[in-house]
Coordinates of C-alpha atoms in Angstrom, one line a residue:
Chain A
X235 CA -0.2 0.0 0.0
X236 CA 2.7 2.5 1.2
X237 CA 4.3 2.8 -2.3
X238 CA 1.1 3.1 -4.1
X239 CA 0.0 5.5 -1.5
X240 CA 3.5 7.6 -1.6
X241 CA 3.0 7.8 -5.3
X242 CA -0.7 9.1 -5.0
X243 CA 0.2 11.6 -2.5
X244 CA 3.4 12.9 -4.6
X245 CA 0.8 13.6 -7.4
X246 CA -1.4 15.3 -5.2
X247 CA 1.2 17.4 -3.8
X248 CA 2.7 18.2 -7.3
X249 CA -0.9 19.1 -8.3
X250 CA -1.3 21.7 -5.3
X251 CA 2.2 23.1 -6.4
X252 CA 0.9 23.9 -9.6
X253 CA -2.4 25.2 -8.4
X254 CA -0.2 27.6 -6.1
X255 CA 2.0 28.8 -8.7
X256 CA -1.3 29.7 -10.8
X257 CA -2.8 31.4 -8.1
X258 CA 0.5 33.2 -7.6
X259 CA 0.9 34.4 -11.2
X260 CA -3.1 35.3 -11.2
X261 CA -2.7 37.6 -8.3
X262 CA -0.2 39.5 -9.7
X263 CA -2.0 39.9 -12.9
X264 CA -6.2 40.7 -11.3
X265 CA -6.6 44.4 -11.1
X266 CA -10.4 44.7 -11.2
X267 CA -11.8 44.7 -7.7
X268 CA -14.2 41.7 -8.6
X269 CA -11.4 39.6 -10.0
X270 CA -9.0 40.3 -7.0
X271 CA -11.9 39.3 -4.7
X272 CA -12.0 35.9 -7.0
X273 CA -8.4 35.4 -6.8
X274 CA -8.2 36.2 -3.2
X275 CA -10.7 33.4 -2.5
X276 CA -8.9 30.9 -4.8
X277 CA -5.9 31.5 -3.0
X278 CA -7.3 30.7 0.3
X279 CA -8.9 27.7 -1.1
X280 CA -5.6 26.4 -2.4
X281 CA -3.8 27.2 1.1
X282 CA -6.7 25.3 3.0
X283 CA -6.0 22.6 0.6
X284 CA -2.4 22.1 1.5
X285 CA -3.6 22.1 5.4
X286 CA -6.2 19.4 4.4
X287 CA -4.0 17.4 2.6
X288 CA -1.5 17.2 5.1
X289 CA -4.2 16.5 8.1
X290 CA -5.6 13.6 5.9
X291 CA -2.6 12.3 4.4
X292 CA -0.7 12.1 7.8
X293 CA -3.8 10.2 9.4
X294 CA -3.5 7.7 6.5
X295 CA 0.1 7.3 7.3
X296 CA -0.8 7.1 11.2
X297 CA -3.0 4.1 10.7
X298 CA -6.7 3.1 11.0
X299 CA -7.4 4.4 14.5
X300 CA -5.8 7.9 13.4
X301 CA -8.2 7.9 10.6
X302 CA -11.2 6.9 12.8
X303 CA -10.2 9.6 15.2
X304 CA -10.0 12.3 12.6
X305 CA -13.3 11.5 11.0
X306 CA -15.1 11.4 14.6
X307 CA -13.7 15.1 15.1
X308 CA -14.7 16.0 11.9
X309 CA -18.4 14.8 12.7
X310 CA -18.2 16.4 15.8
X311 CA -17.3 19.9 13.9
X312 CA -19.9 19.1 11.5
X313 CA -22.6 18.5 13.8
X314 CA -21.6 21.6 15.9
X315 CA -22.2 23.4 12.6
X316 CA -25.4 22.1 12.1
X317 CA -26.3 23.0 15.2
X318 CA -25.2 26.6 15.3
X319 CA -27.3 27.2 12.5
X320 CA -30.3 25.0 13.1
X321 CA -33.0 26.4 15.5
X322 CA -33.5 24.3 18.6
X323 CA -35.7 24.9 21.8
X324 CA -34.9 24.3 25.4
X325 CA -36.7 20.8 25.4
X326 CA -34.0 19.7 22.8
X327 CA -31.3 20.6 25.1
X328 CA -30.7 17.0 26.6
X329 CA -31.3 15.5 23.2
X330 CA -28.3 17.6 21.6
X331 CA -26.1 17.0 24.4
X332 CA -26.7 13.1 23.9
X333 CA -25.9 13.7 20.3
X334 CA -22.7 15.1 20.8
X335 CA -21.5 13.3 23.8
X336 CA -22.9 9.7 23.9
X337 CA -24.3 8.7 20.0
X338 CA -21.5 10.3 18.3
X339 CA -18.5 8.7 20.5
X340 CA -20.5 5.5 20.7
X341 CA -21.0 5.4 16.8
X342 CA -17.3 5.9 16.2
X343 CA -16.3 3.2 19.0
X344 CA -18.6 0.7 17.2
X345 CA -16.9 1.7 13.8
X346 CA -13.3 1.5 15.6
X347 CA -14.1 -1.9 16.9
X348 CA -15.6 -3.2 13.8
X349 CA -19.0 -4.2 15.4
X350 CA -20.9 -3.6 11.7
X351 CA -24.0 -5.1 12.8
X352 CA -24.7 -2.6 15.5
X353 CA -22.8 0.4 13.6
X354 CA -25.3 0.2 10.8
X355 CA -28.4 0.3 13.2
X356 CA -27.1 2.0 16.0
X357 CA -28.1 5.8 14.9
X358 CA -31.2 5.0 12.5
X359 CA -32.9 2.5 14.9
X360 CA -31.8 3.3 18.4
X361 CA -30.8 7.0 18.5
X362 CA -33.6 7.9 16.3
X363 CA -36.1 6.1 18.9
X364 CA -34.4 7.1 22.1
X365 CA -33.7 11.0 21.5
X366 CA -37.3 11.9 20.8
X367 CA -38.1 9.5 23.7
X368 CA -35.7 11.6 25.9
X369 CA -37.3 15.1 24.3
X370 CA -40.6 14.3 25.6
X371 CA -39.3 14.2 29.2
X372 CA -39.5 18.1 29.4
X373 CA -43.2 18.0 28.0
X374 CA -42.6 20.6 25.3
X375 CA -44.5 19.7 22.5
X376 CA -44.1 23.1 20.3
X377 CA -43.1 21.7 16.6
X378 CA -42.4 18.3 18.1
X379 CA -42.2 16.4 15.0
X380 CA -39.9 19.0 13.1
X381 CA -38.0 19.2 16.3
X382 CA -37.6 15.5 16.3
X383 CA -36.5 15.4 12.6
X384 CA -34.0 18.2 12.9
X385 CA -32.2 16.1 15.6
X386 CA -32.4 13.0 13.8
X387 CA -31.4 14.3 10.4
X388 CA -28.4 16.1 12.2
X389 CA -26.9 13.1 13.2
X390 CA -28.0 11.3 10.1
X391 CA -25.8 13.8 7.7
X392 CA -23.0 14.8 10.1
X393 CA -22.2 11.5 12.0
X394 CA -23.8 8.4 10.3
X395 CA -23.0 9.3 6.9
X396 CA -19.8 10.8 7.0
X397 CA -18.6 7.8 9.0
X398 CA -19.3 5.8 6.2
X399 CA -16.1 7.0 4.7
X400 CA -13.7 5.8 7.5
X401 CA -15.9 2.5 7.8
X402 CA -14.2 1.3 4.2
X403 CA -11.4 0.4 6.7
X404 CA -13.6 -2.5 7.8
X405 CA -14.0 -3.7 4.3
X406 CA -11.7 -7.0 3.1
X407 CA -11.5 -6.6 -0.4
X408 CA -7.9 -8.0 -1.2
X409 CA -6.6 -4.4 -1.8
X410 CA -5.4 -2.3 1.3
X411 CA -8.7 -0.7 2.5
X412 CA -7.1 2.5 2.9
X413 CA -6.6 3.3 -0.5
X414 CA -10.6 2.7 -1.1
X415 CA -11.0 5.7 1.2
X416 CA -8.4 7.6 -0.3
X417 CA -9.7 6.8 -3.8
X418 CA -13.3 8.1 -2.7
X419 CA -12.1 11.0 -1.2
X420 CA -10.1 11.9 -4.4
X421 CA -12.8 11.4 -6.4
X422 CA -15.2 13.3 -4.5
X423 CA -13.1 16.2 -3.9
X424 CA -11.7 16.4 -7.4
X425 CA -15.4 16.5 -8.6
X426 CA -15.9 19.3 -6.5
X427 CA -12.8 21.3 -7.7
X428 CA -13.4 20.7 -11.1
X429 CA -16.7 22.0 -11.0
X430 CA -15.3 25.1 -9.5
X431 CA -12.8 25.5 -12.1
X432 CA -15.1 24.4 -15.3
X433 CA -17.6 26.9 -13.8
X434 CA -15.1 29.7 -13.5
X435 CA -13.7 29.0 -16.9
X436 CA -17.2 28.7 -19.1
X437 CA -19.8 28.3 -16.6
X438 CA -22.8 30.4 -18.0
X439 CA -26.3 28.7 -17.5
X440 CA -26.9 28.4 -13.9
X441 CA -28.4 25.2 -12.6
X442 CA -30.3 26.1 -9.9
X443 CA -30.0 29.5 -8.6
X444 CA -32.4 29.1 -5.9
X445 CA -30.2 26.3 -4.2
X446 CA -26.8 27.1 -5.2
X447 CA -26.1 30.4 -7.1
X448 CA -22.4 29.4 -8.3
X449 CA -23.3 26.3 -9.8
X450 CA -23.5 25.9 -13.4
X451 CA -24.5 23.5 -16.0
X452 CA -21.2 23.7 -17.6
X453 CA -19.4 23.1 -14.3
X454 CA -21.5 20.4 -13.4
X455 CA -20.9 18.4 -16.7
X456 CA -17.4 19.1 -17.2
X457 CA -16.5 18.7 -13.5
X458 CA -18.2 15.5 -13.3
X459 CA -16.6 14.2 -16.8
X460 CA -13.3 15.1 -15.4
X461 CA -13.7 13.5 -12.0
X462 CA -14.9 10.4 -13.5
X463 CA -12.4 10.3 -16.0
X464 CA -9.4 10.5 -13.1
X465 CA -11.8 7.9 -11.0
X466 CA -11.4 5.7 -13.9
X467 CA -7.4 6.3 -14.5
X468 CA -7.1 5.5 -10.8
X469 CA -8.5 2.1 -10.7
X470 CA -5.3 0.4 -9.6
X471 CA -6.3 1.8 -6.0
X472 CA -9.2 -0.3 -5.7
X473 CA -10.6 -3.9 -6.8
X474 CA -12.1 -2.4 -9.7
X475 CA -11.7 -3.1 -13.3
X476 CA -11.3 0.1 -15.0
X477 CA -14.9 -0.2 -16.6
X478 CA -16.0 -0.8 -12.9
X479 CA -14.1 2.0 -11.8
X480 CA -15.6 4.4 -14.2
X481 CA -19.1 2.9 -13.2
X482 CA -18.4 3.4 -9.5
X483 CA -16.7 6.8 -9.9
X484 CA -20.2 8.0 -11.8
X485 CA -22.2 6.9 -8.8
X486 CA -19.7 8.9 -6.7
X487 CA -20.1 12.0 -8.8
X488 CA -23.8 11.7 -8.7
X489 CA -24.4 11.1 -5.3
X490 CA -21.7 13.9 -4.3
X491 CA -23.4 16.4 -6.3
X492 CA -26.8 15.6 -4.5
X493 CA -24.9 15.7 -1.3
X494 CA -23.9 19.0 -2.0
X495 CA -27.1 20.5 -3.4
X496 CA -29.2 18.9 -0.3
X497 CA -26.9 20.4 2.2
X498 CA -26.9 23.7 0.3
X499 CA -31.0 23.8 0.3
X500 CA -30.7 23.4 4.3
X501 CA -28.4 26.2 4.4
X502 CA -30.9 28.2 2.1
X503 CA -33.6 27.4 4.2
X504 CA -31.7 28.4 7.4
X505 CA -30.8 31.9 5.5
X506 CA -26.7 31.0 5.9
X507 CA -24.0 31.1 3.2
X508 CA -21.7 28.8 4.9
X509 CA -22.0 26.5 7.3
X510 CA -19.1 27.8 9.4
X511 CA -15.6 29.1 9.1
X512 CA -12.8 26.7 10.2
X513 CA -11.6 26.4 6.7
X514 CA -10.3 29.5 4.9
X515 CA -11.8 29.9 1.7
X516 CA -14.2 26.9 2.0
X517 CA -16.5 28.0 4.9
X518 CA -17.0 25.0 7.3
X519 CA -16.1 21.7 7.9
X520 CA -19.9 20.6 6.5
X521 CA -19.1 23.0 3.5
X522 CA -16.3 20.6 2.5
X523 CA -17.9 17.4 3.5
X524 CA -21.3 18.3 1.9
X525 CA -20.6 15.7 -1.2
X526 CA -19.3 12.9 1.2
X527 CA -22.5 12.8 3.1
X528 CA -24.1 11.4 0.1
X529 CA -21.3 9.5 -1.7
X530 CA -19.9 7.8 1.3
X531 CA -22.7 5.4 2.2
X532 CA -23.5 4.6 -1.4
X533 CA -19.9 3.8 -2.2
X534 CA -19.6 1.9 0.9
X535 CA -22.5 -0.3 0.1
X536 CA -21.4 -1.2 -3.4
X537 CA -17.9 -2.1 -2.1
X538 CA -19.3 -4.3 0.5
X539 CA -21.9 -6.0 -1.3
X540 CA -19.9 -6.7 -4.7
X541 CA -16.1 -6.5 -3.9
X542 CA -15.6 -8.0 -0.3
X543 CA -14.2 -11.2 -0.1
Chain B
X246 CA 0.9 27.7 37.4
X247 CA -2.1 30.2 37.3
X248 CA -1.2 31.4 33.9
X249 CA -1.4 27.9 32.8
X250 CA -4.7 27.2 34.2
X251 CA -5.9 30.4 32.4
X252 CA -4.6 29.3 29.1
X253 CA -6.2 25.9 29.4
X254 CA -9.5 27.7 30.7
X255 CA -9.4 29.4 27.2
X256 CA -8.5 26.5 25.3
X257 CA -11.2 24.4 26.9
X258 CA -13.8 27.3 26.0
X259 CA -12.7 27.5 22.6
X260 CA -13.1 23.7 21.9
X261 CA -16.5 23.6 23.8
X262 CA -18.0 26.6 22.4
X263 CA -16.0 28.2 19.6
X264 CA -16.0 31.6 21.3
X265 CA -15.5 33.5 18.1
X266 CA -15.2 37.0 18.0
X267 CA -16.4 39.4 15.2
X268 CA -15.1 42.9 15.6
X269 CA -18.3 44.9 13.9
X270 CA -17.9 48.2 15.2
X271 CA -14.5 48.6 16.6
X272 CA -11.2 46.9 16.7
X273 CA -9.3 45.1 19.5
X274 CA -7.6 47.7 21.7
X275 CA -5.7 47.5 25.0
X276 CA -6.8 51.0 25.8
X277 CA -9.0 50.8 29.0
X278 CA -12.8 50.1 27.9
X279 CA -16.1 49.2 29.8
X280 CA -17.4 46.1 28.0
X281 CA -20.9 45.2 28.3
X282 CA -23.0 42.1 27.1
X283 CA -26.4 40.2 27.5
X284 CA -26.4 37.5 30.0
X285 CA -27.8 34.2 29.3
X286 CA -25.8 31.6 30.8
X287 CA -22.6 30.8 33.0
X288 CA -20.6 30.2 30.0
X289 CA -20.9 33.8 28.8
X290 CA -18.1 35.5 31.1
X291 CA -15.6 32.8 29.5
X292 CA -16.9 33.1 26.2
X293 CA -16.2 36.8 26.0
X294 CA -12.8 36.3 27.8
X295 CA -11.9 33.5 25.4
X296 CA -13.0 36.1 22.3
X297 CA -10.6 38.8 23.5
X298 CA -7.1 38.4 21.9
X299 CA -4.7 37.7 24.6
X300 CA -3.1 41.3 25.0
X301 CA -6.6 42.7 25.5
X302 CA -7.8 39.8 27.6
X303 CA -5.0 40.1 30.1
X304 CA -6.0 43.6 30.8
X305 CA -9.7 42.8 31.4
X306 CA -11.5 42.0 34.3
X307 CA -15.1 40.2 34.3
X308 CA -17.3 41.4 36.9
X309 CA -19.0 38.2 38.9
X310 CA -21.9 38.3 41.6
X311 CA -20.5 37.4 44.8
X312 CA -23.3 35.5 45.9
X313 CA -23.1 32.9 43.2
X314 CA -19.2 32.7 42.5
X315 CA -18.0 33.3 45.9
X316 CA -19.8 30.5 47.4
X317 CA -17.3 27.9 47.1
X318 CA -13.4 27.5 47.0
X319 CA -13.5 26.1 43.6
X320 CA -15.8 28.6 42.0
X321 CA -14.1 31.2 43.9
X322 CA -10.5 30.1 42.6
X323 CA -12.0 29.9 38.7
X324 CA -13.5 33.1 39.1
X325 CA -10.6 35.4 40.7
X326 CA -7.7 33.3 39.3
X327 CA -8.8 31.6 36.3
X328 CA -10.8 34.8 34.9
X329 CA -9.3 37.7 37.1
X330 CA -12.8 38.5 37.6
X331 CA -13.9 41.0 40.5
X332 CA -16.6 39.7 42.8
X333 CA -19.3 42.2 43.6
X334 CA -22.4 42.3 45.6
X335 CA -25.5 42.5 44.0
X336 CA -27.5 43.5 47.2
X337 CA -25.2 45.9 48.7
X338 CA -25.4 47.1 52.2
X339 CA -26.9 50.8 52.2
X340 CA -24.2 53.3 52.5
X341 CA -21.9 51.2 50.3
X342 CA -20.7 51.7 46.7
X343 CA -20.7 48.1 45.3
X344 CA -19.0 49.4 42.2
X345 CA -15.9 50.8 44.0
X346 CA -13.6 47.7 43.3
X347 CA -14.6 48.5 39.3
X348 CA -13.8 52.3 39.5
X349 CA -10.3 51.2 41.1
X350 CA -9.6 49.2 38.2
X351 CA -10.5 51.4 35.5
X352 CA -8.3 54.1 37.3
X353 CA -5.6 51.6 37.1
X354 CA -6.1 51.9 33.6
X355 CA -7.6 48.3 33.1
X356 CA -10.9 47.3 31.2
X357 CA -13.9 45.7 32.8
X358 CA -16.5 43.6 31.5
X359 CA -20.1 43.8 33.0
X360 CA -23.6 42.3 32.4
X361 CA -25.9 45.1 33.0
X362 CA -28.8 42.9 32.9
X363 CA -27.8 42.0 36.5
X364 CA -29.0 38.3 36.2
X365 CA -29.2 35.9 33.4
X366 CA -32.2 36.0 31.7
X367 CA -34.6 32.9 31.3
X368 CA -35.2 33.5 27.6
X369 CA -33.4 35.2 24.5
X370 CA -34.9 38.4 25.5
X371 CA -32.7 41.0 27.0
X372 CA -33.7 42.3 30.1
X373 CA -33.7 46.1 31.1
X374 CA -30.2 47.0 32.3
X375 CA -29.7 48.2 35.6
X376 CA -28.0 51.6 36.5
X377 CA -24.6 50.6 37.2
X378 CA -23.4 51.1 33.8
X379 CA -24.5 54.6 33.9
X380 CA -23.0 55.6 36.9
X381 CA -19.7 54.2 35.6
X382 CA -20.1 56.0 32.4
X383 CA -20.7 59.1 34.3
X384 CA -17.8 58.8 36.4
X385 CA -15.6 58.0 33.2
X386 CA -17.0 60.1 30.6
X387 CA -13.8 59.8 28.5
X388 CA -13.9 55.7 28.6
X389 CA -15.3 54.0 25.5
X390 CA -18.2 51.7 26.1
X391 CA -18.4 48.7 23.8
X392 CA -21.7 46.7 23.5
X393 CA -21.2 42.9 23.0
X394 CA -23.8 40.7 21.7
X395 CA -23.3 36.7 22.5
X396 CA -25.5 34.3 20.6
X397 CA -26.6 31.0 21.2
X398 CA -25.5 30.9 24.8
X399 CA -29.3 29.9 25.7
X400 CA -28.7 26.9 23.6
X401 CA -25.3 26.0 24.9
X402 CA -25.9 26.3 28.6
X403 CA -29.2 26.9 29.7
X404 CA -30.3 28.1 33.1
X405 CA -31.0 25.3 35.3
X406 CA -28.9 22.8 33.4
X407 CA -25.2 21.6 33.9
X408 CA -24.9 19.9 30.3
X409 CA -23.0 22.0 27.9
X410 CA -23.8 21.5 24.3
X411 CA -20.8 22.6 22.1
X412 CA -22.9 25.1 19.8
X413 CA -20.4 27.6 18.5
X414 CA -20.9 31.1 20.1
X415 CA -20.0 34.4 18.6
X416 CA -19.1 37.5 20.5
X417 CA -20.1 40.6 18.2
X418 CA -18.3 43.7 19.4
X419 CA -20.3 46.8 18.3
X420 CA -19.6 50.6 18.0
X421 CA -18.2 52.4 21.1
X422 CA -20.8 54.5 23.0
X423 CA -20.6 57.2 25.6
X424 CA -22.8 59.0 28.1
X425 CA -23.8 62.1 26.2
X426 CA -23.8 65.4 28.1
X427 CA -26.7 65.7 30.0
X428 CA -28.0 62.5 29.1
X429 CA -30.6 60.9 31.6
X430 CA -30.1 57.6 33.2
X431 CA -33.1 55.8 31.2
X432 CA -32.4 57.0 28.2
X433 CA -28.7 56.0 28.6
X434 CA -29.7 52.7 29.6
X435 CA -32.3 52.1 26.8
X436 CA -29.5 53.6 24.4
X437 CA -27.1 50.8 25.5
X438 CA -29.4 48.2 25.5
X439 CA -30.5 48.9 21.8
X440 CA -26.9 48.8 21.0
X441 CA -26.6 45.1 22.3
X442 CA -29.8 44.3 20.4
X443 CA -28.8 45.9 17.2
X444 CA -25.9 43.6 17.2
X445 CA -28.2 40.3 17.4
X446 CA -29.2 40.5 14.0
X447 CA -28.5 37.9 11.5
X448 CA -26.8 35.5 14.0
X449 CA -27.7 32.8 11.9
X450 CA -27.8 34.8 8.4
X451 CA -23.9 35.4 8.4

């Protein structure tokens, strides 16, 4: 695994170096206020990519436990961003406390101890039953159904879905499972990056101004196709044949696209532009992981049902 | 040892509630100032302190109620050593000046942080301000009063609970105000309260 991973890491670092160089040149050329702002944001994004690659790459090199802890922390940050924007009432307090400090850690411990049977149902069955039950104890029936749904969906998106990325480490496919995680993250994130680049270069037709004003049809098609191409070329990281890799990348890209879209729709509903502020140029953790929330479970199940030994 | 505890306290608060700062109407400054904020929860003193940059924080003393923070050795330690707080009496004896320790700090060139609502309110509503802030403003007419709005605190640690939910709290610092010549107490208190409320807008939308 290490030699293949080292190769991929070297390629990513090379790509980042090229991106930084382009950003530097653009910065010297930009004169209009509009383009200065765009280039500034671009460079902030690139800087953040260096840090994200260092953290994620470092965790992979440190091993499975480090990866699980990293994702538990990311889920924590994402859940916090979710609740910072989402309204809650006094009657939800205990349910929220349990979400952060019981459900999230227990779920990741189940993942870390490879207890797949309980991992798969702990949140969507037990947490979903127990948390509304706890919320009844305060006797606040105001918007009870909507409040329960928010508590449940917060966990579903930020903990359950995201955790399916590190859950790939559980799978025995004959290839190093850490590389499956690397593959998923590369395809999802490149799809986002390519959509951004294609959209900036030749985007004209807005895809859905209501939900995601910056997404264009050109960005979507160009970005998706480029990511699927890279996903196909990287088939050696996985147990897939090139054709299977193309199909699986297509699923990842489409799911990732809807993940970003659904999370954007929630943001619009809550009147927010970004989920948070911790990643310069990107917004919050949830802004960066929105595509993963939908892509990770699908990718996980595809690999689990068809490619495990 | 105490400085280490202070740092750890701030780090803990930053992890638990984010304790972000947003400087809207002014910028961080080490000049003596009177900071005043809305009061919803036990975390808000630490949240403001953690949101201040170190250079400002070390010169700023929050005001805490003696009848709460002075009741046990642990609370006293956290308040006086951890946060450099001054404990004052909410129900002072007649003929005593409860603001005396604050005036002394301001005279020494230090900044203070007060919660003019007096007590933690049980709702998101900001209670009417008590008169202490007016008396300080009259006594120190050349000191800037900085309004602060803290959001989400009600949801982080509501009154009556000891369970902290780690939602991010933002401390928004507004435009400085001073008591105007001849301004009456109630007019000033209403203006100061309005300055805090004004900062509340679009907490979620930003």
